[in-house]
Amino acid sequence: MWTAIAQHISAKTGQAFTIQERRSVSGGCINQAYQINDGAQAFFIKLNQASQVAMFEAEALGLSEMYDSQTIRVPKPLCWGTVDGSAYIVMEWLDLGGSGEAWGPMGSALAAMHRVTSDQGFGWRQTNTIGATPQPNPWTETWLEFYREQRLRHQFRLAGRRGGRFPRQHELLMALPDLLASHHPAPALVHGDLWSGNAAVTAEGEPVILDPATYYGDREVDLAMTELFGRFPEAFYRAYNAAYPLEGGYATRKILYNLYHVINHFNLFGGSYEAQANRMIDQLLR
Ligand code: ADP
């Protein structure tokens, strides 16, 4: 398998690449991760079952779109495929774990990425995944419809199959036009899964975002997620707001947008996320 991956890398870069060293990298939630190098060049590889190749394809295309925006550093994807029953994705290796204070630059770089828009509306070129859950992205004209159908209703449907009980879900879906009234965001290129585990700093002190669930959506979804499990440092928000100020009403929409991730967490992990989601729904309907 590793020889085939090395050949794929050689074919893509046009330079001979033979693996000299391979070591596993910890910290991922879903895939097995490795660094491979030939003494001169290093690559980051993730592996999963062959059936998961579409997930890697979507990740590579999402990374490409963010990379091409030239706004914020993401690993440059190289290739993906299947071999011997495994799916793989290959991307640029980044020396992470820098200690520089990169939160300010991260805020302004994310704001710059959020200025990138799409004339096709809200959505993306294909379904991707949020955690291990499919995330549908059919192009949709309005944010209200996209968020209601492709985000909330989709997760409620999956949660229902898992036995989740959200007694006020229909009430919430009906209240969305009010909750989003007078909010008309432009479609923005978003990371889609921006918790602290997906933000890092290179050894040179450059901020990086990893492992995206890319689409064109309301930029506030990324800000909201940075606040879901404890906030990023204040320098991040100061720089973001200086570059691209948030609009009034964000405090309420933040709850609405994080509800998507909390229901998804119920779908992935079960447990107390159901009660947390119900508390958020109550808050929104108050
Ligand atoms: P998973 O898809 O399994 O959640 P991640 O994409 O989050 O995996 O990667 C796992 C870990 O590997 C990250 O937390 C990060 O520390 C490291 N990592 C991710 N991408 C790179 C990269 N391009 N270069 C070096 N290390 C990386």
XYZ file of C-alpha atoms and ligand atoms in Angstrom:
313
model
C 0.000 0.000 0.000
C 2.723 2.495 0.953
C 4.551 1.937 -2.324
C 1.370 2.717 -4.251
C 0.849 5.902 -2.219
C 4.475 6.945 -2.841
C 3.966 6.339 -6.578
C 0.844 8.476 -6.548
C 2.828 11.257 -4.841
C 5.631 10.975 -7.439
C 3.106 11.129 -10.275
C 1.468 14.241 -8.800
C 4.638 16.163 -7.990
C 6.613 14.960 -11.005
C 9.511 14.132 -8.668
C 10.628 10.686 -7.569
C 9.462 10.016 -4.019
C 10.442 6.914 -2.015
C 9.426 6.592 1.603
C 12.437 6.618 3.912
C 10.569 7.028 7.153
C 6.990 6.660 8.321
C 5.645 7.619 11.713
C 2.147 7.810 13.095
C 0.660 11.121 14.185
C -1.816 11.245 17.049
C -4.585 13.716 17.712
C -7.163 12.867 15.050
C -10.725 11.852 15.838
C -11.623 9.702 12.872
C -8.694 8.552 10.774
C -5.256 7.056 11.271
C -2.650 9.691 10.506
C 1.000 9.440 9.444
C 3.947 11.480 8.377
C 6.016 10.008 5.551
C 9.236 11.505 4.219
C 12.149 10.759 1.934
C 14.653 12.773 3.944
C 13.967 15.895 1.897
C 10.200 16.163 1.518
C 7.475 15.208 3.999
C 3.769 14.548 3.557
C 0.794 14.108 5.902
C -1.363 11.040 5.188
C -4.731 9.995 6.598
C -6.094 6.478 6.165
C -9.542 4.990 6.572
C -11.577 2.163 5.057
C -11.864 2.236 1.266
C -15.583 3.036 1.594
C -14.603 6.417 3.066
C -12.815 7.680 -0.036
C -15.570 10.197 -0.804
C -14.907 11.791 2.580
C -11.259 12.288 1.626
C -12.176 13.570 -1.814
C -14.457 16.167 -0.222
C -11.746 17.097 2.284
C -9.170 17.544 -0.489
C -11.532 19.669 -2.597
C -12.453 21.764 0.451
C -8.805 22.300 1.356
C -8.087 23.259 -2.275
C -10.817 25.851 -2.276
C -9.512 27.367 0.954
C -5.888 27.125 -0.213
C -6.707 28.839 -3.519
C -8.380 31.706 -1.670
C -4.866 32.722 -0.483
C -6.315 34.120 2.710
C -5.460 31.662 5.476
C -2.927 28.850 5.664
C -4.292 25.347 5.193
C -2.295 22.268 4.199
C -2.137 22.031 0.413
C -3.842 18.786 -0.617
C -1.983 16.622 -3.117
C -4.039 13.526 -3.924
C -6.400 10.869 -2.613
C -7.442 7.383 -3.625
C -7.905 3.783 -2.549
C -5.453 0.929 -2.356
C -5.643 -2.523 -0.727
C -8.975 -1.855 0.971
C -7.886 1.507 2.379
C -8.739 5.068 1.416
C -6.014 7.685 1.728
C -5.509 11.410 1.438
C -2.102 13.023 1.001
C -1.356 16.639 1.829
C 1.500 18.962 2.561
C 3.182 18.269 5.916
C 3.172 21.290 8.212
C 5.401 21.586 11.256
C 2.750 22.420 13.826
C 3.137 23.218 17.477
C 4.565 26.705 17.067
C 4.442 28.772 20.207
C 4.002 32.197 18.591
C 1.009 34.363 19.453
C -0.960 33.748 16.283
C -4.535 34.388 17.435
C -4.695 37.958 16.114
C -3.402 36.978 12.650
C -5.770 33.973 12.723
C -8.742 36.337 13.284
C -7.820 38.632 10.403
C -6.991 35.743 8.061
C -10.336 34.053 8.787
C -12.119 37.367 8.148
C -10.346 37.551 4.769
C -11.464 34.005 3.912
C -15.026 34.958 4.872
C -14.952 37.731 2.235
C -14.719 35.032 -0.446
C -18.204 34.540 -1.822
C -20.060 32.342 -4.299
C -22.487 33.379 -7.013
C -24.206 29.990 -6.777
C -25.675 30.785 -3.372
C -25.339 28.725 -0.209
C -23.979 25.195 -0.361
C -21.085 23.501 -2.033
C -20.133 21.311 -4.951
C -20.772 18.073 -3.056
C -21.779 16.426 0.189
C -18.969 16.385 2.734
C -18.837 15.242 6.361
C -19.076 16.873 9.752
C -17.281 14.513 12.088
C -18.362 11.237 10.504
C -21.865 12.493 9.653
C -22.748 13.263 6.022
C -23.258 17.000 5.472
C -25.420 17.713 2.405
C -24.702 20.950 0.542
C -27.080 21.349 -2.433
C -26.861 24.912 -3.770
C -29.694 26.954 -2.270
C -30.667 30.560 -2.885
C -31.479 31.643 0.638
C -29.617 31.056 3.859
C -32.893 30.524 5.727
C -33.860 27.597 3.535
C -30.351 26.156 3.443
C -29.902 26.276 7.205
C -33.389 24.952 7.913
C -33.325 22.059 5.443
C -29.666 21.023 5.030
C -28.476 21.689 8.529
C -31.182 21.548 11.203
C -33.850 19.311 9.638
C -31.148 16.957 8.368
C -29.637 16.506 11.845
C -33.075 16.246 13.510
C -33.961 13.472 11.054
C -30.787 11.516 11.858
C -31.292 12.083 15.587
C -34.882 10.820 15.347
C -33.616 7.550 13.872
C -31.249 7.277 16.798
C -34.100 7.685 19.278
C -33.400 11.328 20.097
C -36.348 13.305 21.471
C -36.582 16.995 20.654
C -40.193 17.855 21.498
C -39.993 21.442 20.218
C -38.117 20.779 16.969
C -41.043 21.656 14.683
C -41.768 24.778 16.678
C -38.137 25.781 16.219
C -38.143 25.110 12.477
C -41.305 27.224 12.181
C -39.664 30.022 14.184
C -36.588 30.206 11.924
C -37.966 32.976 9.680
C -38.357 35.115 12.804
C -34.996 34.136 14.256
C -33.252 35.012 10.979
C -35.497 37.970 10.074
C -33.543 40.960 8.810
C -30.391 38.835 8.630
C -29.282 38.429 5.020
C -25.698 37.194 5.000
C -23.683 36.898 1.804
C -22.558 33.324 1.072
C -19.109 33.128 2.664
C -16.421 30.473 2.316
C -16.461 28.856 5.767
C -14.331 26.203 7.464
C -17.433 24.586 8.881
C -15.895 22.751 11.867
C -13.791 25.387 13.586
C -13.201 24.110 17.089
C -9.825 24.568 18.769
C -8.635 21.079 17.714
C -8.761 22.251 14.099
C -6.731 25.430 14.672
C -2.945 25.335 14.975
C 0.227 27.377 14.562
C 3.234 26.447 12.432
C 6.751 26.417 13.837
C 7.229 29.756 12.033
C 4.273 31.211 13.922
C 1.744 31.202 11.093
C -1.882 30.353 11.995
C -3.338 27.299 10.236
C -6.792 25.732 10.068
C -7.192 22.003 9.463
C -9.731 19.295 8.790
C -12.524 21.452 7.348
C -16.168 20.779 6.496
C -16.084 23.518 3.846
C -19.115 25.177 2.272
C -20.535 28.606 1.481
C -22.662 29.708 4.406
C -23.215 32.457 6.939
C -19.717 33.388 8.166
C -21.107 33.499 11.719
C -21.193 29.662 11.803
C -17.392 29.637 12.155
C -17.350 32.279 14.886
C -20.123 30.465 16.728
C -18.255 27.176 16.697
C -15.129 28.799 18.137
C -17.307 29.559 21.162
C -18.981 26.158 21.531
C -16.363 24.453 23.716
C -14.910 27.553 25.384
C -13.811 30.626 23.482
C -10.658 31.197 21.453
C -8.388 33.866 23.024
C -9.753 37.439 22.867
C -7.063 38.568 20.393
C -8.781 36.370 17.788
C -12.173 38.121 18.154
C -10.617 41.603 18.329
C -8.747 41.077 15.068
C -11.743 39.424 13.356
C -14.086 42.248 14.317
C -11.598 44.904 13.278
C -11.340 43.290 9.830
C -15.009 42.298 9.358
C -17.329 43.432 12.155
C -20.083 41.046 13.239
C -23.677 42.216 12.899
C -26.182 42.809 15.684
C -28.169 39.724 16.704
C -25.161 37.421 16.513
C -25.526 36.402 20.162
C -28.837 34.662 19.406
C -27.795 33.227 16.049
C -24.727 31.768 17.712
C -27.012 29.482 19.727
C -28.945 28.559 16.585
C -25.767 27.729 14.670
C -24.165 25.752 17.463
C -27.361 23.742 17.840
C -26.377 22.031 14.570
C -23.114 20.821 16.107
C -24.728 19.790 19.383
C -27.341 17.640 17.609
C -24.523 16.240 15.478
C -22.656 15.378 18.677
C -25.767 13.576 19.873
C -25.764 11.665 16.571
C -22.096 10.780 16.951
C -21.799 10.219 20.686
C -25.325 10.184 22.209
C -25.465 10.963 25.896
C -26.119 14.371 27.372
C -26.018 16.217 24.037
C -29.766 15.568 23.678
C -30.544 17.503 26.864
C -28.094 20.239 25.869
C -29.810 20.595 22.482
C -33.239 20.801 24.131
C -32.009 23.540 26.467
C -30.700 25.491 23.471
C -34.040 25.081 21.658
C -35.873 26.388 24.738
C -33.505 29.350 24.855
C -34.144 30.155 21.202
C -37.918 29.917 21.589
C -38.035 32.043 24.727
P -9.015 13.496 11.765
O -9.570 13.693 10.386
O -8.809 12.052 12.111
O -9.767 14.247 12.841
P -7.017 15.618 11.643
O -7.130 16.123 10.252
O -7.646 16.413 12.721
O -7.525 14.087 11.715
O -5.459 15.400 11.946
C -5.015 14.789 13.122
C -3.861 15.580 13.736
O -2.761 15.565 12.842
C -4.178 17.054 13.926
O -4.718 17.313 15.191
C -2.846 17.724 13.749
O -2.142 17.765 14.967
C -2.104 16.807 12.815
N -2.121 17.316 11.432
C -3.215 17.521 10.647
N -2.880 17.949 9.432
C -1.514 18.030 9.421
C -0.533 18.424 8.428
N -0.910 18.793 7.199
N 0.753 18.389 8.782
C 1.133 17.995 10.022
N 0.274 17.603 10.990
C -1.034 17.629 10.701
